[in-house]
XYZ file of C-alpha atoms in Angstrom:
569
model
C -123.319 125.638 55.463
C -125.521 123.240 56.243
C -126.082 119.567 55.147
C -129.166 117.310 56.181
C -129.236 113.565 56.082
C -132.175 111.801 55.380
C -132.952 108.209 54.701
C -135.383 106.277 52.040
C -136.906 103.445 51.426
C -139.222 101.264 49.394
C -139.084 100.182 46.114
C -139.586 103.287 44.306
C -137.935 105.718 46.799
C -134.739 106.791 44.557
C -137.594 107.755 41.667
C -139.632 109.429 44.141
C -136.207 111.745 44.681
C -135.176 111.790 41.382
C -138.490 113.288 40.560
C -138.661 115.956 43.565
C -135.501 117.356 42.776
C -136.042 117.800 39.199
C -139.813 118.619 39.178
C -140.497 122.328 39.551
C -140.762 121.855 43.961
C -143.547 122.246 46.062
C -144.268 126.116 45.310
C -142.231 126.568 42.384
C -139.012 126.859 43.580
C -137.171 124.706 41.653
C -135.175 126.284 38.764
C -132.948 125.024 35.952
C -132.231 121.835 38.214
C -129.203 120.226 36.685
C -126.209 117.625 37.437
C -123.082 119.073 39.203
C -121.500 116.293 40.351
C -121.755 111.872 39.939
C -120.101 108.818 40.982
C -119.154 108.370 37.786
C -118.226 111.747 36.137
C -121.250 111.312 32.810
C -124.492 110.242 34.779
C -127.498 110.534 32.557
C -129.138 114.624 33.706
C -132.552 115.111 33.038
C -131.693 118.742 33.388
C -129.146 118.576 30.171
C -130.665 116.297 27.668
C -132.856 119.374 25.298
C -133.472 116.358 22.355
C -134.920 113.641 24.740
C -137.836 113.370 27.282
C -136.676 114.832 30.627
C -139.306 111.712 32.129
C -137.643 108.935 30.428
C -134.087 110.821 31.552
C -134.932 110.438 35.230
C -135.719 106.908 34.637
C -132.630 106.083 33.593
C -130.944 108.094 36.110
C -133.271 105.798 38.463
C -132.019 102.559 37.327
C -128.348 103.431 37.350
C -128.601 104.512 40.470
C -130.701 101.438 41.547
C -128.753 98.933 39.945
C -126.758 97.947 42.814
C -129.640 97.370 45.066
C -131.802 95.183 42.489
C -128.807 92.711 42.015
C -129.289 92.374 45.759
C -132.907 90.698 45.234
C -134.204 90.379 48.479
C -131.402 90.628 50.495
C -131.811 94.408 49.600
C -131.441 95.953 52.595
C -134.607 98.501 53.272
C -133.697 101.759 53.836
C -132.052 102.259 50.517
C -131.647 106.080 49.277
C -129.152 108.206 51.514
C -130.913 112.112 50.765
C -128.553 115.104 52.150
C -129.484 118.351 50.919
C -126.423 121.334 51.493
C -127.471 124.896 51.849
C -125.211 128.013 52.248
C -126.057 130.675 54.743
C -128.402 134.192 52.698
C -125.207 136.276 52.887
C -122.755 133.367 51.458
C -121.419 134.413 47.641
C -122.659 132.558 44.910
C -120.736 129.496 44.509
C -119.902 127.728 40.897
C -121.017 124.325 39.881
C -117.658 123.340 40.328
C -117.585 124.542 43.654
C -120.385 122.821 44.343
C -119.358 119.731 42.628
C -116.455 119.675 44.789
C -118.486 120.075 48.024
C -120.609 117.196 46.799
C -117.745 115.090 46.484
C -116.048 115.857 50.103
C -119.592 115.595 51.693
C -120.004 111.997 50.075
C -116.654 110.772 51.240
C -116.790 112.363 54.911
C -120.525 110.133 55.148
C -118.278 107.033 54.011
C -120.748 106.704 50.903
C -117.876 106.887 48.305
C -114.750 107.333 50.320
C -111.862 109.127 47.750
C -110.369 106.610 45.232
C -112.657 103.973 45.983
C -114.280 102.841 42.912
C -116.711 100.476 44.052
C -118.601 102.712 46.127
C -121.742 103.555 46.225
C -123.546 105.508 43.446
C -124.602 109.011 43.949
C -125.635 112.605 42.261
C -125.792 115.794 43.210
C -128.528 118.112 41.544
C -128.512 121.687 41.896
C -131.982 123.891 41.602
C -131.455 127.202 43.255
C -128.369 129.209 43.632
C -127.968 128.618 47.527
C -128.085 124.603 47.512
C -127.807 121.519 46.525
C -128.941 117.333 46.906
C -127.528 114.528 46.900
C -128.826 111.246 46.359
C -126.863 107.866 46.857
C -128.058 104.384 47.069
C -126.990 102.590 49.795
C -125.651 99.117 48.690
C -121.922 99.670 47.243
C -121.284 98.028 43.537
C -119.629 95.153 45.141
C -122.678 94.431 46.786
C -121.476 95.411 50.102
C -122.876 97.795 52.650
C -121.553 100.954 53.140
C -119.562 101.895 56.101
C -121.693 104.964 56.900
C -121.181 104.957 61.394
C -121.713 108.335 62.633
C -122.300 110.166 59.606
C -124.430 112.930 60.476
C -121.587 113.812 62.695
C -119.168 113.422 59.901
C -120.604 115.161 57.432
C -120.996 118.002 59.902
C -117.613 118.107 60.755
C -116.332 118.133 57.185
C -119.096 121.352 56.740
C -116.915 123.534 59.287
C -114.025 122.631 56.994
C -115.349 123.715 53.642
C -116.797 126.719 55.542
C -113.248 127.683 56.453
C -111.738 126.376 52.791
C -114.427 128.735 51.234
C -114.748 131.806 53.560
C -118.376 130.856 54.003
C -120.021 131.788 57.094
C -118.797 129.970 59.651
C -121.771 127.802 61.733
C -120.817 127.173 65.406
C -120.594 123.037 65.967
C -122.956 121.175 67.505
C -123.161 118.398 70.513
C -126.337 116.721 68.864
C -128.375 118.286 71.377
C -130.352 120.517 69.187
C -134.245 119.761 68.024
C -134.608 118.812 64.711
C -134.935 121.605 62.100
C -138.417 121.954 60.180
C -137.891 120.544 56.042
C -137.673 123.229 53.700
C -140.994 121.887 52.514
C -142.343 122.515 56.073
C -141.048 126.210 55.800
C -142.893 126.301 52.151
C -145.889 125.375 53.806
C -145.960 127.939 56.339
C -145.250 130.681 53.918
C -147.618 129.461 51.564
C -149.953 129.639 54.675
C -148.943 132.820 55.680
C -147.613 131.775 59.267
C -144.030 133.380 60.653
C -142.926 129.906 62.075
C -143.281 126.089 60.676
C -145.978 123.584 62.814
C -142.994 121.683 64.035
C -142.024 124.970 66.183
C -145.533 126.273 67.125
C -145.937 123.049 68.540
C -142.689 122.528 69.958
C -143.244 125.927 71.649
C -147.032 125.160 72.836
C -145.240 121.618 73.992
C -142.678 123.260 76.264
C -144.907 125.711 77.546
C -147.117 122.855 78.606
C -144.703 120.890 80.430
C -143.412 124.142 82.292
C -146.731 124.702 83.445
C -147.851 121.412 84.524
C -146.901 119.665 87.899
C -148.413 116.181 86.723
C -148.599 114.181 83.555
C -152.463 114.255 83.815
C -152.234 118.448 83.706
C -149.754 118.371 80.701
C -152.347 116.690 78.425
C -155.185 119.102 79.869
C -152.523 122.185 78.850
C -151.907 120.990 75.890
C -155.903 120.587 74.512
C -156.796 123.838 76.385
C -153.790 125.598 73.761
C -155.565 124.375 70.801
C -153.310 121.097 70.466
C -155.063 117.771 69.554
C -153.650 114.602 71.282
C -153.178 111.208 70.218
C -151.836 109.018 72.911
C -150.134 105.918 72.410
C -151.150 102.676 74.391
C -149.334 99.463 74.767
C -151.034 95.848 74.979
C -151.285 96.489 78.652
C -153.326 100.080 78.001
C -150.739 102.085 79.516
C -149.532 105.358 77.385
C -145.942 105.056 76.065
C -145.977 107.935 73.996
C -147.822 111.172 71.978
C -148.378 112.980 69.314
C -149.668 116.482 68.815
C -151.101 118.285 65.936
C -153.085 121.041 65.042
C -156.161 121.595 63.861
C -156.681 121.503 60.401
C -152.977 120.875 59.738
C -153.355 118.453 57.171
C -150.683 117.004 53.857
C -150.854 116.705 49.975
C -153.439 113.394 50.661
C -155.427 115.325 52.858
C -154.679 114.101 56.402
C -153.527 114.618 59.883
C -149.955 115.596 59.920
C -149.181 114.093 63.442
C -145.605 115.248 65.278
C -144.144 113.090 68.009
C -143.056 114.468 71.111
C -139.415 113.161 70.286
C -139.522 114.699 66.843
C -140.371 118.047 68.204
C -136.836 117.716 70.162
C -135.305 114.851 72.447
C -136.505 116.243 76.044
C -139.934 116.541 75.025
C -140.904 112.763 74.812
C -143.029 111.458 77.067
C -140.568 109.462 79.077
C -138.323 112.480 79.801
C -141.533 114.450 80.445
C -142.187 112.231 83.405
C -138.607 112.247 84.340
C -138.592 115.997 84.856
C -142.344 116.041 86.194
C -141.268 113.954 89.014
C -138.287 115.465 89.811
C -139.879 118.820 90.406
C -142.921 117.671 91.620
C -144.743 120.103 94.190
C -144.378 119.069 98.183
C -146.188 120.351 100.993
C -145.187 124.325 101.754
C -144.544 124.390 105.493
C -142.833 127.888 105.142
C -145.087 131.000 105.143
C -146.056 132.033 101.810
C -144.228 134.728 100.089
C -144.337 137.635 97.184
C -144.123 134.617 94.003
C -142.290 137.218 91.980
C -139.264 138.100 94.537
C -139.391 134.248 94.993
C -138.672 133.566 91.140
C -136.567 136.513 91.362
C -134.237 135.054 94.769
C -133.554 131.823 92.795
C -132.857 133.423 89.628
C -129.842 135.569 91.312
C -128.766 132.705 92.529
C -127.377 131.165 89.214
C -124.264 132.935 88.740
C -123.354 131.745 92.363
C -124.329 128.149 91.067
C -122.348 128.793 87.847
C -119.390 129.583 89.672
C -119.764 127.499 93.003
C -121.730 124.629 91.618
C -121.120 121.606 89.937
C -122.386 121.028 86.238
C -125.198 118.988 86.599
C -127.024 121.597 88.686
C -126.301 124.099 86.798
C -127.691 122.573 83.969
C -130.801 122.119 86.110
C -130.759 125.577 86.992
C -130.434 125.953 83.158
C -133.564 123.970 81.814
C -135.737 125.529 84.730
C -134.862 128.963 83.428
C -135.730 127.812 79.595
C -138.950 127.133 81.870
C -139.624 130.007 83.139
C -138.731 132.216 80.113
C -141.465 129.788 78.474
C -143.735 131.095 80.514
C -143.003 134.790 81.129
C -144.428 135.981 77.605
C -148.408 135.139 79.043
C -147.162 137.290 82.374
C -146.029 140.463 80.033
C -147.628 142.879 78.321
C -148.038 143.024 74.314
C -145.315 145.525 73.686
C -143.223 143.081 74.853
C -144.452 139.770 74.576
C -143.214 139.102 71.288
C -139.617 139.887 72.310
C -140.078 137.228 75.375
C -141.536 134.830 72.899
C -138.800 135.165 71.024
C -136.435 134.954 73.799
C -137.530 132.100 74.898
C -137.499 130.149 71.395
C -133.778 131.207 71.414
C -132.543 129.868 74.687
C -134.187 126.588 74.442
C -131.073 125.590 72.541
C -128.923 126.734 75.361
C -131.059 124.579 77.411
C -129.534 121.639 76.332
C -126.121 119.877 76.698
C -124.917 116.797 76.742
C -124.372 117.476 80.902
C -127.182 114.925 83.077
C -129.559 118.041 84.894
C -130.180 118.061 88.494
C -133.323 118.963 88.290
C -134.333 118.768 92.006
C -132.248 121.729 92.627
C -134.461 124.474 90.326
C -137.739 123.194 92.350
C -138.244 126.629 93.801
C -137.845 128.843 90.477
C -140.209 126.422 88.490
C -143.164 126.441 91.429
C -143.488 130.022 91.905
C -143.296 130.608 88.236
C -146.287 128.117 88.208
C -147.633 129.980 91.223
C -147.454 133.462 89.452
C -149.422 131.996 86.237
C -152.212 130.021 88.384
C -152.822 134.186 89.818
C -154.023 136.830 88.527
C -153.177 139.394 90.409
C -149.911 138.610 90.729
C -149.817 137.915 86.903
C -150.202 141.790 86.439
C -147.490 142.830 88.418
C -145.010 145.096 86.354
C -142.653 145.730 88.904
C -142.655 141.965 89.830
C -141.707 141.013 86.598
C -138.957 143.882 85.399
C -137.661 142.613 88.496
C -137.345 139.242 87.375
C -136.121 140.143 84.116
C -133.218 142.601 85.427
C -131.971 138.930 87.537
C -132.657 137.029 84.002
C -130.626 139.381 82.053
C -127.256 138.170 84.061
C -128.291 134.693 84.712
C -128.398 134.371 81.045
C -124.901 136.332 80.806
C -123.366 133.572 83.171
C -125.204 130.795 80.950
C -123.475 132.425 78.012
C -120.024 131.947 79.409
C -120.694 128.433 80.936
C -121.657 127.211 77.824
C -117.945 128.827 76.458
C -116.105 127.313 79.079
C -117.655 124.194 78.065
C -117.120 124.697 74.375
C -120.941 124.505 73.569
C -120.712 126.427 70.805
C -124.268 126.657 69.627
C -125.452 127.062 73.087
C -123.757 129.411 73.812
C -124.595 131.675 70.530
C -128.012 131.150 71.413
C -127.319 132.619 74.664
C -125.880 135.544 73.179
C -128.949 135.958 71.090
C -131.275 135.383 74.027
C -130.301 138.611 76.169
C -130.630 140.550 73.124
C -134.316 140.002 73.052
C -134.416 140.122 77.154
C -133.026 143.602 76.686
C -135.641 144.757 73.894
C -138.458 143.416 76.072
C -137.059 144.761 79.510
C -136.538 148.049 77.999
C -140.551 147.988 77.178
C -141.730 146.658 80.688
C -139.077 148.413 83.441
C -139.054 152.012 81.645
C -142.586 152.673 82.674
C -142.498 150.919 86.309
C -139.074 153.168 86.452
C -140.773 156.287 85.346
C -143.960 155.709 87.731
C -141.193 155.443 90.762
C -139.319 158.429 89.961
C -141.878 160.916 90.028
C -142.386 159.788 93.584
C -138.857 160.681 93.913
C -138.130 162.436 97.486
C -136.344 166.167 97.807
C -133.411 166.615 97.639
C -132.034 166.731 101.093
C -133.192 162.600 101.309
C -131.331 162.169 97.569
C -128.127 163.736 98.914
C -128.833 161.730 102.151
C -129.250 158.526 100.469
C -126.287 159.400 98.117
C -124.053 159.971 101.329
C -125.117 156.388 102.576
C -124.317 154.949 99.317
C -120.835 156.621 99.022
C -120.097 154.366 102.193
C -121.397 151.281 101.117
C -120.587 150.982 97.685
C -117.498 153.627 97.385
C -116.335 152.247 94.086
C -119.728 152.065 92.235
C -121.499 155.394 93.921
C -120.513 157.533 90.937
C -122.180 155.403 88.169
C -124.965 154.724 90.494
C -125.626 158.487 91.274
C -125.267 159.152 87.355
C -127.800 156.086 86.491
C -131.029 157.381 84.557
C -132.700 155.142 87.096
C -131.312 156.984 90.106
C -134.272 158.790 91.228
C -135.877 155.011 91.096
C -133.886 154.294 93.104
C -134.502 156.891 95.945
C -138.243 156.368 95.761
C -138.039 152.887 97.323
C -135.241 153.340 99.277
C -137.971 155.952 100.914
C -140.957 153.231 100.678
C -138.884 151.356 102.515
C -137.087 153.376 105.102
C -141.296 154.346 105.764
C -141.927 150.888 106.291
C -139.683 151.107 109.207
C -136.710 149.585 106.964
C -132.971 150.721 108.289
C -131.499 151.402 105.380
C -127.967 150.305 106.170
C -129.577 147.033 106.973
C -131.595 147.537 103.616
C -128.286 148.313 101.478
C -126.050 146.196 102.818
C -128.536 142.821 102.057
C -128.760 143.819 99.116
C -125.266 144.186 98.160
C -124.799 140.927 99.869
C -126.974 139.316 96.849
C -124.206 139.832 94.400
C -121.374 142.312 93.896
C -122.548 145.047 91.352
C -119.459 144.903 88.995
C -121.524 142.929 86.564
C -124.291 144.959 86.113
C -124.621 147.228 83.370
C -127.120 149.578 85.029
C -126.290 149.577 88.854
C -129.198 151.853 90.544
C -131.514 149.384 87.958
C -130.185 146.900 89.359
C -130.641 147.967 93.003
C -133.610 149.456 92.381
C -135.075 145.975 92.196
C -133.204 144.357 94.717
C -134.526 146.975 97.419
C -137.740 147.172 96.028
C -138.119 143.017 97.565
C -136.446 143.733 100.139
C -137.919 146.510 101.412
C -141.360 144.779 100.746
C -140.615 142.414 103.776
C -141.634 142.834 107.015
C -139.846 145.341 108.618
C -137.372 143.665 111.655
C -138.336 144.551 115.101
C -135.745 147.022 117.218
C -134.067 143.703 118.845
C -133.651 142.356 115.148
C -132.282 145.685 113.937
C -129.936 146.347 117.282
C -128.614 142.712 116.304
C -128.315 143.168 112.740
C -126.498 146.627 114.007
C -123.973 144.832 116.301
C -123.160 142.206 113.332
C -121.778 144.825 110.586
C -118.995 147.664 110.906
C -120.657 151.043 112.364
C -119.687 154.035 110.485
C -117.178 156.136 111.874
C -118.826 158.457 114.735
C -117.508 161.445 113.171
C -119.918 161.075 110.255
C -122.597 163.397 110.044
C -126.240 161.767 110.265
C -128.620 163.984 108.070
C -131.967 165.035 108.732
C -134.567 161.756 108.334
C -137.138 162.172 105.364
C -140.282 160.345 107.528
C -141.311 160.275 110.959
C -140.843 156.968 111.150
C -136.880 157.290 109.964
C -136.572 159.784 112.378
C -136.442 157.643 114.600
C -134.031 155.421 113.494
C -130.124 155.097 114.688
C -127.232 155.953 112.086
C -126.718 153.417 109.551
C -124.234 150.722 109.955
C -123.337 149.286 106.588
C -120.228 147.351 104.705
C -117.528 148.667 102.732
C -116.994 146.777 99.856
């Protein structure tokens, strides 16, 4: 269930409602709008009164409901109408007018706009028009005169939702932290039907918005992004010229009078005005590279396994950097993928940006390296293209997002955590579309089968207690294709496996010769270590007993290597 507060004012703001909700609604959808509820029990309903003229009804519903604020005069205060519409979820039942009366009655009282048994509260209706919802209107000066005591009631009346969801057997919505963007009106969702458009302007702009910023490594390149993706800009200046603020809109987007429908950043959702724009800007702003420039992809891909080690190691506030640098990059991925599965990243990534957010201060200095080489992939081409880059990426994405799932539980963030859950769902869809053909191309290079049993023999040392599922894994024959590329690239494949078991124990993974299908593809893309590098890598692990057979090498260049020396785990 959910209930939406919004405020009024002006003089003829409660007629202005009164008229909405019993008019037939922006397209129609409006029917047999009625009275199920009143501060007083016998409110005038335009909706019940067949002998009189429903107009003149909705005046005097009007004036009752105004009557308190005119005896103010001017001391009136100026927002005056308190609006909260309630909607059950598609699969709720169909609840009674008395149900909804009652629901009317506890949402009123959990606001503090007519507490139970106080009868000079303030005056209020609820009007029902569709078999899903209803409104309620209140004026907000008490009949005493007084103000209502109204602190914190979007909270409130949230809370007191999750009750009558529970009271009810409705479905029950996870609780929020007040985190979450705002949700488009239900006359903003009219609008894009009626236009034919999947999602409301509020979200393709929030989505164009957070793309931007991801993209951008100064404020002067986030306005540039933004008008090269179709968005029109309106700054706003102070006395001194500087910008304070913006607002986006698109083209042609206009209202009822025929103009501009304008969105602040801050109204598309709290991290995307312009002041926390620059905060995050800054903090991730690009330094000098001193280090020698590497693969962008395995980059993106090293600091993405690194978040379950920050998730468990780490303190909060970097992991909820790590956290809104991922939202970053999944904002970014779907112009890196290709159409069979862009939709499913798009889609992704308009999930998790509520599991971006938290209450919890982000480090954000400490996600510099995932966000640049994100940037870096994007700003080329050729690395743009790379399948194998990016089901490598996603295969790392897929758990980080599993260990952002059950952060978010420890914390008790519900909602972020739900949209967590619903994020790998789509990660899985659109994996399954990219890695199955980069998987496929790799294992019909597959090597005989005297390097397969060889290989299998090395991994029955290293990895004793995963070997079986490994060996068994569709992508096993992946697997053995790079683990030749590399072992021809002068790899020792020890070395090779035991690095990348280092990375991160494979209990967690749901497809283990996937999983380290990726890892050795990076790895073995490295320069090869010389023969003093390998002899001291060697000397650093546990050598295999002597008594183990070493079978024949697939490559001249193996040939020549010594016996591997790699960790049991």
């Amino acid at each position: 269930m959910i209930p939406k507060i919004v405020l009024g004012k002006g003089e003829r703001a409660t007629r202005r409602l009164i008229g909405y909700l019993y008019g037939p609604g922006s397209a129609n959808e409006h029917t047999d709008p009625h009275l199920v509820a009143s501060w007083n029990g016998f409110a005038p309903d335009p909706g019940r009164s067949p002998h009189r003229n429903p107009r003149d009804v909705e005046g005097q519903l009007t004036a009752q409901l105004d009557q308190p604020v005119k005896m103010l005069g001017d001391k009136a205060p100026t927002t005056t109408v308190w609006h909260c519409p309630v909607r059950a979820a598609p699969e709720d039942p169909i609840l009674t007018d008395a149900q909804w009366a009652d629901i009317a009655r506890r949402i009123v009282a959990a606001a503090g706009i007519a507490p139970e048994g106080d009868e000079e509260a303030c005056r209020w209706v609820a009007v029902r028009h569709a078999d899903d919802h209803i409104h309620i209107a209140a004026t907000l000066v008490r009949q005493d005169g007084r103000r209502p005591r109204r602190d914190h009631d979007i909270r409130a009346v949230q809370r007191e939702a999750r009750k009558i969801e529970a009271d009810l057997g409705l479905r029950r919505l996870n609780p929020g932290d007040g985190t979450a963007a705002k949700r488009p009106t239900s006359k903003e969702h009219f609008k894009a039907k009626r236009q034919g458009q999947d999602i409301t302007t509020r979200e393709m702009l929030r989505r164009r918005v957070r793309r931007a910023v991801a993209a951008a490594s100064s404020e002067t390149e986030f306005f540039a992004l933004l008008e090269a993706t179709g968005v029109d800009v309106r700054p706003k200046t102070g006395p001194s010229g500087d910008i304070l603020g913006y607002s986006v809109a698109l083209p042609g987007d206009l209202n009822k009078e025929g103009k501009r429908v304008w969105f602040s950043g801050s109204t598309l959702a709290g991290d995307l005005s312009l002041p926390k724009i620059r905060h995050r800007l800054t903090a991730t702003s690009p330094e000098p590279i001193t280090v020698r420039p590497t693969n962008p992809w395995h980059q993106a891909t090293a600091a993405t396994e690194r978040f379950p080690d920050h998730v468990t190691h780490g303190d909060d506030r970097i992991v909820q950097g790590q956290l809104v640098a991922l939202g970053g990059a999944l904002d970014l991925l779907p112009l890196t993928a290709p159409a069979a599965a862009r939709v499913e990243l798009e889609r992704a990534a308009a999930v998790f940006e509520r599991a971006t957010r938290s209450r919890i201060t982000a480090d954000l200095d400490s996600a510099q390296v995932l966000r640049r080489s994100i940037q870096t992939i994007l700003r080329t081409p050729a690395a743009a293209r790379d399948g194998a880059g990016l089901a490598m990426l996603l295969d790392a994405t897929l758990i980080a997002v599993a260990f952002a799932r059950h952060w978010h539980r420890t914390h008790q963030h519900a909602q972020q955590e739900a949209a967590a859950q619903q994020t790998l769902v789509h990660l899985q869809t659109a994996h399954a579309h990219i890695a199955v053909p980069v998987l496929d191309g790799l294992a019909h290079r597959t090597p005989g089968i005297q390097t397969r049993q060889r290989y299998a023999r090395y991994l029955q040392q290293a990895v004793p207690e995963h070997a079986e599922r490994i060996l068994q894994d569709p992508a096993w024959d992946a697997l053995a294709t790079v683990l030749a590329d590399a072992e021809a690239a002068g790899h020792n494949l020890g070395n090779l496996l035991d690095r990348a078991l280092g990375h991160r124990s494979l209990d967690d993974a749901r497809n283990p010769a996937r999983t380290l299908t990726w890892r050795i593809h990076r790895l073995g893309q490295r320069h090869a270590p010389g023969p003093r590098a390998q002899a001291a890598m060697a000397r650093s692990t546990t050598r295999l007993a002597t008594t183990t057979p070493h079978p024949p090498a697939a490559t001249p260049a193996a040939a020549q290597q010594q016996p591997p020396h790699v960790r049991r785990r």
